[in-house]
Amino acid sequence: MAWLLPTACCLKVFCQSSRGSFSSGLARAWSGGPLTAYMPEAVAFAGSRDHPGLYKVSVEQVDEFWGALGRNRLMWINPFHSVNDCNLQQGRVSWFLGGQLNVAVNCLDRHVHIAPNKVALIWEKDEPGKEVRVTYRELLELTCRLGNTLKRQGVKRGDRVTIYMPPCPLAVASMLACARIGAVHTVVFAGFSSEALADRIRDAQSETVITVNQGLRGGKVIELKQTVDQAVRACPLVKRVLVSMRTEQKVPMSELDVPLEEEMMKEDVCCEPAVMESEDLLFLLYTSGSTGKPKGLVHSQAGYLLYAAITHKYVFDYHDGDVFGCMADIGWITGHSYVVYGPLCNGGTTVLFESTPVYPNPGRYWETVERLRINQFYGAPTAIRLLLRYGDEWVKRYDRSSLKTLGSVGEPINREAWEWYFNVVGEARCPVVDTWWQTETGGICISPRPSSPGDEILPGMAMRPLFGISPALLDDKGNVITENNASGALCISQAWPGMARTIYNDHKRFLETYLMPYPGFFFTGDGAYRTSQGYYQLTGRLDDVINVSGHRLGTAELEDIVNQHGAVAESAVIGFPHEIKGEGAYAFIVLKKGTDVSQERLSNELKELVSKKIAKYASPEYVQVTKRLPKTRSGKIMRRVLKKIVEDKADELGDLTTLDDHEAVEEIIEGHKRLLQEEQGQ
């Protein structure tokens, strides 16, 4: 493979003027010993003798806390003169003012000086059992060659570069090459359609696209270059498409197309890193909005990198020598923060997973854990629930003794899935960190860890705010709810380094979406419940709340109860108009494999279960069994589609370009019609 040809490595010291020396800080989880072994910077924090003390410093002495971590954990070309200039009321967010650095140097060069042959990436290819290991030296050389190639092709500082690639070393090198030369990358998940890709290319005003000839996923060939060809026809600004060869299959090349490996091999292995301001753009990442138009969220350099690194280290108890296995695609924020930037900034070894949880069989994750000796495993609840359907056998046939921490990300994890994950996958010895965060937040904001030694972890609950995160619950009138055992809109009351700075070319929309609903607070769009002990439990998007007879019910809460039924593998609960109650609950159910239960019996049992767990008013009016739920390619349930169907507005489903399986929608529409006919016939 041309990407990994051995060459002489450029070992020039780029950040000689840095006043902050890198300290990995990768000690083991704090076990009650000296706090400075856990966080060396704590020596400067007066009164911080334990984890609550550290957290208090992080939210009350913001400049002291983040200033110390910023100086110690990042390598600076020129040091910052001010830690922050933030005012959420005015929509102003800036961190580490005056500081200059290069993100690629922080993720590569400084580690190459210390341990050039340490493995940076383990590429778990789609082909079972075929991993590729890439050292820090090799990744630096790939990045420099690619950076020089981009510059030769005319890419300049500040230009947006669209990356449409599966998880692979060259995709990571593409991100880091952009960071190295000062370009802004925008990674688009390689499952999006040509229309969705074109929308993002146009919005970012990209002149450059990097892709592969073909992708491989779940044993299937995906014609990614064809998708790009279709997209760029609708993008007149695109001047060049750099094409890497993931497979041996030749593809048609136009005058726009550049054979990437061929061009890279002509370039030098040294690429001078650009001197970047702390608040310069690092990347755009598009996320769906309520209007249907994707939002290009902007993340900047220093604050984002520091926050990704700190949360990676402390949430997962990552320490030197561990193998970190985040299963997310690089096209999502989880892949950015916990496959690429967090682990590499910490000098870690990170896994790039190209395949699916069930290819070639439902043991794929656990076989990978055994073979790669993964220590921290970070996956999505939707995948955990999928694998739960196949039973314990596929898990138990593989050695999982290397695992130390399990994580979940993307949505609240229901209790049954959490307990299976903890007891079966983790053998009741690995803490499960149910993490809450968003594309907008840049990194994990609420999680059971870090905490004091021995602190409890409750199933399916995010629980504790991270360093620098000050959550608040607000009521419908915008008042702060001070008491515990209460629910409200989850907001964050002060800025933190990892948060998005704006929406690309639409700061007004950023202000209207996040900062104006509750002035002085960052509005997350999620609802949360704060327990009597002060722990936070996410209750779902606020637009996923059902108001039944004046009672507010989070769909996540209902789904958690429904999923406790022995026959249920997965569920989605949505609200629909009810002439008496205002709204009723409609439950879509996917059964576990081999389960034989009638829809009528299941409906009765679920209503009884919900009545028992919450109250009779909360019981679903309708229960529809279906083979599958409509999901995006990232695995998120498309609730707006389900809502339109139960409102009998199937002709108003709107944009379905992100839908993974269009047949699922047709099946649900037909099932809904049959259910209504049966109800009316009774």
XYZ file of C-alpha atoms in Angstrom:
682
model
C 0.000 0.000 0.000
C 1.594 3.223 -1.204
C 0.395 5.172 1.833
C 2.837 3.487 4.182
C 6.073 3.313 2.205
C 9.038 3.892 4.543
C 10.699 7.244 4.045
C 12.986 9.524 5.980
C 11.010 11.379 8.598
C 11.247 15.107 9.045
C 12.211 15.624 12.689
C 12.567 19.379 12.757
C 11.471 20.961 16.028
C 8.673 23.320 15.046
C 7.599 24.843 18.333
C 10.895 25.880 19.918
C 9.393 29.115 21.183
C 6.758 27.255 23.212
C 6.923 28.141 26.896
C 4.692 25.254 27.862
C 6.297 21.837 27.868
C 4.065 18.874 27.103
C 3.184 16.726 30.058
C 1.117 13.747 29.034
C -0.724 13.666 32.345
C -1.701 10.110 31.479
C -1.647 8.772 35.000
C -4.094 6.093 35.974
C -7.514 7.010 37.305
C -7.311 8.813 40.590
C -7.459 6.189 43.309
C -7.334 8.450 46.325
C -3.589 9.085 46.227
C -1.972 12.472 45.547
C -4.290 14.543 43.369
C -1.305 15.937 41.474
C -0.575 12.452 40.099
C -4.076 12.484 38.627
C -3.928 16.082 37.392
C -0.459 17.635 37.721
C -1.873 21.134 37.289
C -3.797 20.756 40.574
C -0.689 21.845 42.466
C -1.624 25.422 41.505
C -5.290 25.173 42.507
C -5.784 26.245 46.090
C -8.220 24.094 48.029
C -8.611 21.341 45.420
C -8.018 18.204 47.448
C -10.431 15.886 45.653
C -12.532 15.592 42.502
C -15.348 17.890 43.731
C -12.656 20.423 44.581
C -11.168 20.217 41.090
C -14.606 20.588 39.510
C -15.347 23.619 41.704
C -12.112 25.283 40.582
C -12.980 24.551 36.934
C -16.290 26.431 37.087
C -15.428 29.139 39.644
C -11.796 29.909 38.751
C -12.145 29.441 35.009
C -9.021 31.314 33.929
C -6.808 29.587 36.478
C -8.086 26.107 35.595
C -8.108 26.290 31.798
C -5.038 28.515 31.722
C -2.983 25.894 33.575
C -4.267 23.033 31.404
C -3.838 25.039 28.218
C -0.211 25.883 29.031
C 0.661 22.342 30.105
C -1.292 20.114 27.713
C -0.742 21.954 24.418
C 2.438 22.956 22.628
C 2.396 26.614 21.660
C 4.339 28.497 19.023
C 3.538 31.704 20.902
C 1.788 31.617 24.291
C -1.665 33.097 24.873
C -1.987 36.336 26.859
C -5.633 35.882 27.957
C -7.456 32.665 28.794
C -10.922 33.710 27.644
C -13.154 36.521 26.473
C -16.647 35.047 26.607
C -20.126 36.485 27.021
C -23.014 34.175 26.124
C -25.476 37.076 26.445
C -23.627 38.867 23.637
C -22.739 35.733 21.668
C -19.001 36.217 22.150
C -16.806 33.143 22.661
C -12.987 33.299 22.427
C -10.369 31.216 24.215
C -6.592 31.458 24.585
C -6.338 34.885 22.977
C -2.996 35.773 21.445
C -1.903 32.147 21.413
C -0.503 30.593 18.264
C -0.107 26.889 17.588
C -0.551 24.161 15.010
C -2.979 21.323 15.735
C -1.104 18.801 13.569
C 2.114 19.510 15.468
C 0.261 18.866 18.720
C -1.143 15.580 17.385
C 1.975 14.301 15.585
C 5.354 16.052 15.695
C 5.752 16.296 19.454
C 5.012 12.574 19.822
C 7.375 11.655 16.966
C 10.208 13.340 18.890
C 9.514 11.113 21.899
C 8.340 7.798 20.403
C 8.418 7.784 16.582
C 7.610 4.077 16.320
C 4.666 4.103 18.690
C 1.443 3.007 16.962
C -0.878 5.952 16.376
C -3.626 4.273 14.342
C -4.890 0.712 14.084
C -7.025 0.526 10.971
C -9.557 -2.265 11.433
C -10.387 -2.794 7.776
C -13.764 -4.049 6.606
C -12.121 -7.339 5.662
C -12.326 -9.420 8.877
C -9.070 -9.864 10.781
C -7.047 -7.526 8.562
C -5.784 -4.617 10.606
C -3.098 -2.147 9.536
C -0.920 -0.398 12.133
C 0.411 3.091 11.440
C 3.113 4.630 13.646
C 3.355 8.288 14.582
C 6.331 8.626 12.226
C 4.393 7.114 9.326
C 1.305 9.230 10.028
C 3.420 12.392 10.135
C 4.986 11.499 6.788
C 1.584 10.772 5.236
C 0.271 14.073 6.587
C 3.235 16.093 5.302
C 3.146 14.542 1.834
C -0.587 15.200 1.640
C -0.184 18.744 2.960
C 2.396 19.478 0.283
C 0.127 17.915 -2.349
C -2.758 20.152 -1.311
C -0.552 23.230 -1.460
C 0.758 22.280 -4.901
C -2.833 21.843 -6.059
C -3.578 25.411 -4.991
C -5.184 24.930 -1.563
C -4.510 27.955 0.608
C -4.867 28.866 4.266
C -8.562 29.261 5.139
C -9.818 27.264 2.127
C -12.480 24.653 2.888
C -11.624 21.098 1.867
C -14.427 18.514 1.744
C -13.413 14.977 2.772
C -15.746 12.164 1.669
C -13.957 9.008 2.775
C -14.499 5.926 4.930
C -12.431 5.516 8.126
C -8.867 4.871 6.917
C -5.376 6.250 7.615
C -5.501 8.559 4.615
C -8.751 10.104 5.843
C -7.064 10.956 9.164
C -4.020 12.257 7.290
C -6.353 14.413 5.165
C -7.818 16.033 8.274
C -4.391 16.595 9.794
C -2.923 17.843 6.497
C -5.620 20.518 6.359
C -4.826 21.473 9.944
C -1.114 21.568 9.127
C -1.398 24.012 6.218
C -4.201 26.099 7.747
C -7.031 24.851 5.534
C -10.452 24.088 7.038
C -11.686 20.520 6.658
C -15.302 19.497 6.412
C -15.738 15.737 6.629
C -18.966 14.396 5.150
C -20.066 10.927 6.243
C -19.386 8.579 3.327
C -22.923 7.209 3.444
C -24.589 10.478 2.473
C -26.200 10.745 -0.942
C -24.792 12.853 -3.779
C -27.455 15.507 -3.107
C -26.579 15.753 0.576
C -22.874 15.877 -0.298
C -23.466 18.591 -2.906
C -25.449 20.681 -0.385
C -22.514 20.587 2.022
C -19.875 21.292 -0.643
C -21.842 24.332 -1.814
C -22.536 25.652 1.674
C -18.855 25.359 2.623
C -17.834 26.841 -0.755
C -15.282 24.058 -1.158
C -13.036 24.055 -4.206
C -11.368 20.768 -3.213
C -12.804 17.317 -2.507
C -10.821 14.293 -1.269
C -12.366 10.856 -1.774
C -11.641 7.201 -2.609
C -12.395 5.143 -5.688
C -14.623 2.751 -3.742
C -15.554 2.061 -0.151
C -16.021 -1.288 1.568
C -18.566 -1.735 4.338
C -20.124 -4.914 5.600
C -18.628 -6.846 2.713
C -20.292 -4.572 0.161
C -18.598 -2.304 -2.351
C -19.778 1.311 -2.205
C -19.151 3.468 -5.270
C -17.993 6.614 -3.492
C -16.265 8.161 -6.517
C -19.504 7.845 -8.504
C -21.332 9.691 -5.723
C -18.728 12.458 -5.772
C -18.954 12.694 -9.578
C -22.713 13.218 -9.319
C -22.293 15.773 -6.542
C -19.636 17.926 -8.209
C -21.784 18.297 -11.327
C -23.987 20.480 -9.120
C -21.002 22.282 -7.554
C -19.418 24.646 -10.110
C -16.917 25.965 -7.530
C -15.105 22.599 -7.261
C -11.732 22.782 -9.036
C -10.163 19.454 -8.067
C -11.077 16.008 -6.737
C -8.219 14.040 -5.145
C -8.921 10.313 -5.524
C -7.274 7.654 -3.355
C -7.376 3.945 -4.233
C -9.079 1.971 -1.446
C -9.554 -1.007 -3.788
C -7.774 -2.177 -6.954
C -10.753 -1.234 -9.127
C -10.022 1.521 -11.632
C -12.650 4.238 -11.939
C -13.269 6.841 -14.649
C -11.154 9.951 -14.078
C -12.141 13.372 -15.414
C -10.021 16.479 -15.866
C -10.964 17.512 -12.321
C -9.644 14.262 -10.850
C -6.162 13.849 -9.356
C -4.699 10.396 -8.497
C -3.807 11.077 -4.881
C -1.149 8.449 -4.092
C 0.746 9.212 -7.296
C 0.902 12.904 -6.463
C 1.788 12.328 -2.812
C 4.823 10.208 -3.693
C 6.266 13.177 -5.596
C 6.198 15.321 -2.466
C 8.632 15.859 0.376
C 8.076 14.316 3.805
C 8.543 17.716 5.458
C 5.724 20.245 5.397
C 6.146 23.492 7.282
C 3.195 23.887 9.684
C 1.152 27.061 9.443
C 1.155 29.349 12.458
C -2.504 29.445 13.483
C -4.316 31.740 15.904
C -6.234 29.999 18.680
C -9.579 31.101 17.224
C -8.864 30.356 13.558
C -11.237 27.801 12.024
C -10.146 24.163 12.370
C -13.155 22.428 10.812
C -16.807 22.635 9.836
C -19.134 19.767 10.608
C -22.673 19.659 9.336
C -25.555 18.578 11.519
C -29.252 18.516 10.740
C -31.428 21.331 11.973
C -35.133 21.735 12.622
C -35.473 23.721 9.404
C -34.110 20.820 7.333
C -31.164 22.905 6.088
C -27.889 21.431 7.422
C -25.937 23.643 9.834
C -22.186 23.933 9.281
C -20.995 24.186 12.875
C -17.614 25.852 13.280
C -14.954 24.563 15.670
C -11.730 26.471 16.220
C -8.178 25.402 17.015
C -6.874 25.524 20.582
C -10.027 25.346 22.699
C -11.500 22.439 20.763
C -8.249 20.447 20.795
C -7.669 20.943 24.514
C -11.242 20.001 25.409
C -11.168 16.862 23.223
C -7.879 15.782 24.814
C -8.950 16.456 28.413
C -12.294 14.686 28.077
C -10.691 11.716 26.290
C -8.179 11.289 29.078
C -10.441 11.768 32.103
C -13.770 10.266 31.010
C -12.193 7.034 29.792
C -9.232 6.884 32.190
C -6.905 6.678 29.202
C -3.248 6.198 30.020
C -0.114 5.602 28.019
C -0.021 2.223 26.295
C -3.797 1.760 26.121
C -5.591 0.927 22.872
C -8.636 3.178 22.525
C -11.488 1.732 20.468
C -14.111 4.260 19.407
C -16.386 2.637 16.811
C -17.704 5.917 15.376
C -17.234 6.959 11.771
C -14.940 9.936 11.197
C -17.864 11.680 9.485
C -19.439 12.435 12.861
C -18.250 14.596 15.766
C -17.553 11.469 17.840
C -15.069 10.363 15.198
C -13.458 13.802 15.131
C -13.060 14.114 18.902
C -12.521 10.507 20.041
C -11.053 8.715 17.027
C -8.749 11.489 15.809
C -8.076 14.650 17.797
C -8.457 13.622 21.459
C -6.449 10.371 21.300
C -3.734 11.758 18.998
C -3.291 14.939 21.049
C -2.749 12.650 24.046
C -0.185 10.560 22.148
C -2.509 7.550 22.258
C -3.215 4.545 20.046
C -6.635 4.811 18.416
C -8.684 2.329 16.377
C -10.260 3.220 13.017
C -13.205 0.858 12.521
C -14.295 0.575 8.883
C -16.857 -2.237 9.138
C -20.203 -2.928 10.843
C -21.079 -4.627 14.172
C -22.556 -7.680 12.388
C -20.069 -8.335 9.562
C -19.191 -11.118 8.987
C -21.216 -12.063 12.086
C -22.519 -10.468 15.310
C -19.213 -11.221 17.043
C -17.256 -8.669 14.993
C -16.858 -6.075 17.764
C -15.768 -8.621 20.344
C -13.393 -10.477 18.012
C -11.809 -7.084 17.293
C -11.526 -6.370 21.040
C -9.759 -9.707 21.535
C -7.364 -9.377 18.575
C -6.426 -5.707 19.080
C -6.487 -5.926 22.911
C -8.762 -2.880 23.133
C -8.840 -1.265 26.593
C -11.574 1.342 26.204
C -14.574 0.573 23.991
C -16.875 3.430 22.943
C -19.994 2.568 20.949
C -23.575 3.612 20.244
C -26.663 2.355 22.115
C -28.285 1.489 18.783
C -25.434 -0.969 18.096
C -25.587 -2.373 21.637
C -29.332 -2.991 21.293
C -28.791 -4.616 17.900
C -26.190 -7.014 19.304
C -28.302 -7.743 22.375
C -30.862 -9.312 20.018
C -28.325 -11.982 19.069
C -27.821 -13.091 22.669
C -24.745 -13.629 24.855
C -23.048 -16.385 22.862
C -21.402 -14.097 20.306
C -19.892 -12.012 23.097
C -18.707 -14.827 25.317
C -16.830 -16.732 22.634
C -14.164 -13.966 22.614
C -11.661 -12.857 25.269
C -12.589 -9.403 26.553
C -10.186 -9.328 29.490
C -8.341 -6.320 28.010
C -11.413 -4.093 28.460
C -11.256 -1.557 31.290
C -13.913 1.024 30.406
C -17.082 0.850 28.294
C -18.752 3.937 26.867
C -21.967 4.795 25.067
C -22.642 7.812 22.880
C -25.283 9.336 20.626
C -28.505 8.909 22.589
C -29.616 7.832 26.062
C -28.981 4.120 26.633
C -31.942 2.189 28.009
C -31.584 0.207 31.203
C -31.754 -3.270 29.613
C -29.036 -2.440 27.086
C -26.916 -0.807 29.812
C -27.177 -3.869 32.055
C -26.333 -6.247 29.178
C -23.376 -4.055 28.222
C -22.142 -3.949 31.830
C -22.815 -7.553 32.867
C -22.186 -9.501 29.663
C -19.733 -7.414 27.604
C -17.851 -5.947 30.573
C -18.247 -8.959 32.864
C -19.519 -6.634 35.622
C -16.015 -5.225 36.137
C -15.811 -2.335 33.622
C -17.501 0.979 34.426
C -20.005 2.053 31.761
C -19.794 5.772 30.972
C -23.048 6.921 29.388
C -21.835 10.161 27.829
C -23.948 13.168 26.882
C -22.697 15.746 24.420
C -23.399 17.103 20.939
C -21.725 18.243 17.733
C -22.195 21.733 19.172
C -20.335 21.001 22.418
C -17.175 19.586 20.792
C -16.658 17.003 23.510
C -18.317 15.141 26.375
C -20.175 17.420 28.815
C -21.947 15.061 31.235
C -20.705 11.587 32.149
C -20.472 9.301 35.226
C -16.682 9.642 35.108
C -14.480 11.366 36.117
C -15.514 11.340 39.754
C -14.146 10.609 43.201
C -12.836 7.057 43.726
C -15.636 4.563 44.268
C -18.466 6.947 43.363
C -21.592 5.143 42.192
C -22.648 4.800 38.574
C -26.380 4.485 37.933
C -27.643 2.610 34.840
C -28.596 4.713 31.852
C -27.716 8.053 33.408
C -25.086 10.589 32.311
C -24.916 11.902 35.894
C -21.997 14.302 36.442
C -20.859 17.443 34.592
C -17.318 17.524 33.218
C -14.681 20.041 34.209
C -15.757 23.525 33.131
C -19.369 22.516 32.420
C -21.989 24.279 34.524
C -25.419 22.778 33.690
C -28.676 24.522 34.500
C -32.317 23.512 34.187
C -34.729 26.211 33.058
C -38.515 26.185 33.063
C -40.894 27.270 30.278
C -40.709 30.880 31.445
C -36.921 30.995 31.399
C -36.481 30.775 35.163
C -33.597 28.756 36.585
C -34.811 25.698 38.505
C -32.681 25.544 41.641
C -34.151 22.500 43.386
C -33.318 18.860 42.746
C -35.836 16.201 41.739
C -36.931 18.466 38.874
C -37.049 18.524 35.069
C -36.422 21.339 32.612
C -34.604 22.538 29.540
C -30.940 21.617 29.785
C -28.733 24.666 29.348
C -25.096 25.429 30.121
C -24.547 28.632 32.045
C -21.011 29.532 30.991
C -18.785 29.080 27.969
C -16.265 26.239 27.749
C -13.269 25.793 25.411
C -14.734 23.033 23.199
C -18.013 24.681 22.216
C -18.849 25.581 18.612
C -18.225 29.226 17.795
C -20.832 29.834 15.106
C -22.680 28.364 12.131
C -20.648 28.890 8.982
C -21.822 32.058 7.216
C -24.907 32.263 9.449
C -24.058 33.646 12.882
C -27.631 34.940 13.212
C -28.944 31.377 13.056
C -26.361 30.318 15.656
C -27.539 33.017 18.046
C -31.223 32.260 17.427
C -30.786 28.509 17.884
C -28.471 28.337 20.891
C -28.089 31.661 22.702
C -31.352 33.597 22.335
C -33.930 31.049 23.629
C -32.529 31.524 27.158
C -30.382 34.697 27.216
C -27.120 34.209 29.089
C -27.242 30.436 28.611
C -26.288 27.956 25.906
C -29.497 26.064 25.061
C -28.817 22.421 24.203
C -32.264 21.587 22.836
C -32.444 18.643 25.237
C -34.542 18.124 28.314
C -33.081 16.710 31.513
C -34.136 15.528 34.942
C -31.984 16.315 37.983
C -32.311 13.660 40.652
C -32.544 14.263 44.386
C -28.775 13.581 44.488
C -28.063 16.177 41.827
C -27.356 13.727 38.989
C -28.480 14.534 35.449
C -30.578 12.183 33.339
C -31.344 13.136 29.753
C -35.041 12.835 28.900
C -34.833 13.370 25.134
C -35.018 16.261 22.746
C -37.547 18.827 23.841
C -39.347 18.263 20.578
C -39.486 14.589 21.612
C -41.551 15.364 24.696
C -45.192 14.232 24.766
C -47.745 16.248 26.692
C -50.447 13.806 27.800
C -53.309 15.387 29.706
C -50.967 18.131 30.887
C -48.250 15.707 31.939
C -44.899 16.063 30.191
C -43.350 12.734 29.172
C -39.928 12.315 27.591
C -39.919 9.751 24.809
C -36.571 8.450 26.064
C -38.172 7.712 29.427
C -41.037 5.785 27.811
C -38.684 3.888 25.516
C -36.529 2.892 28.471
C -39.542 1.238 30.118
C -40.876 -0.363 26.919
C -37.425 -1.820 26.225
C -37.496 -3.615 29.561
C -40.080 -6.027 28.142
C -38.399 -9.356 27.414
C -39.592 -9.477 23.790
C -38.519 -5.929 22.830
C -35.189 -5.327 21.110
C -35.715 -1.693 20.199
C -38.454 0.909 20.274
C -39.369 4.417 19.231
C -42.153 6.328 20.969
C -43.606 9.478 19.478
C -46.552 11.725 20.229
C -49.657 12.092 18.091
C -52.723 14.342 18.363
C -55.416 12.972 20.706
C -58.810 14.628 20.819
C -59.226 14.134 24.567
C -55.725 14.030 26.048
C -54.134 16.513 23.674
C -51.426 14.045 22.804
C -51.099 10.303 23.033
C -48.108 7.969 22.831
C -47.564 5.721 19.808
C -44.944 2.980 20.222
C -43.085 1.320 17.348
C -41.544 -1.973 18.424
C -38.814 -4.177 16.952
C -38.903 -7.671 18.453
C -35.909 -9.755 19.441
C -35.014 -12.509 17.007
C -36.928 -15.730 17.600
C -39.630 -14.005 19.648
C -43.180 -15.171 19.013
C -45.748 -12.816 20.511
C -48.876 -11.320 18.946
C -49.187 -7.577 18.512
C -52.361 -7.576 20.637
C -50.743 -9.426 23.535
C -47.609 -7.303 23.362
C -49.722 -4.142 23.340
C -51.568 -5.188 26.486
C -48.369 -6.159 28.289
C -46.600 -2.921 27.376
C -49.538 -0.807 28.527
C -49.516 -2.664 31.817
C -45.746 -2.231 32.136
C -45.861 1.528 31.495
C -48.841 1.911 33.836
C -46.830 0.152 36.508
C -43.620 2.134 35.941
C -45.077 5.631 35.415
C -48.877 5.851 35.451
C -51.866 4.727 33.434
C -52.024 8.031 31.550
C -48.544 7.355 30.148
C -49.495 4.050 28.489
C -49.166 4.035 24.696
C -52.442 4.303 22.785
C -51.016 2.289 19.910
C -48.335 -0.376 19.696
C -47.107 -1.259 16.208
C -44.669 -4.112 15.654
C -42.294 -3.567 12.757
C -39.211 -5.350 11.418
C -37.046 -2.221 11.566
C -37.124 1.459 12.402
C -36.269 4.237 9.929
C -32.747 5.376 10.745
C -30.069 7.640 9.393
C -26.886 5.986 8.230
C -25.319 6.895 11.564
C -28.002 4.854 13.347
C -30.248 7.622 14.695
C -33.998 7.006 14.542
C -35.765 9.460 12.192
C -38.589 10.410 14.534
C -39.971 13.134 12.296
C -40.721 10.438 9.689
C -42.601 8.342 12.240
C -44.483 11.431 13.448
C -45.661 12.262 9.918
C -46.836 8.666 9.412
C -48.960 8.540 12.579
C -50.378 11.964 11.754
C -51.460 10.484 8.393
C -49.142 12.855 6.548
C -47.059 10.232 4.746
C -47.093 12.488 1.666
C -45.186 15.132 3.647
C -42.156 13.095 4.711
C -39.724 15.618 3.204
C -36.018 15.050 2.628
C -35.079 11.394 3.124
C -31.534 11.555 1.727
C -30.021 10.503 5.071
C -32.339 7.487 5.415
C -30.505 4.163 5.584
C -33.367 1.888 4.446
C -36.270 3.292 2.421
C -38.178 -0.012 2.539
C -38.535 0.369 6.304
C -40.700 3.461 5.770
C -43.024 1.683 3.344
C -43.429 -1.235 5.752
C -44.277 1.120 8.615
C -46.840 3.037 6.535
C -48.599 -0.223 5.597
C -48.445 -1.511 9.181
C -49.914 1.751 10.457
C -52.842 1.464 8.039
C -53.528 -2.126 9.100
C -53.380 -1.186 12.786
C -55.912 1.613 12.326
C -58.212 -0.667 10.342
C -58.056 -3.291 13.107
C -58.779 -0.656 15.761
C -61.757 0.688 13.798
C -63.080 -2.840 13.204
C -63.266 -3.598 16.917
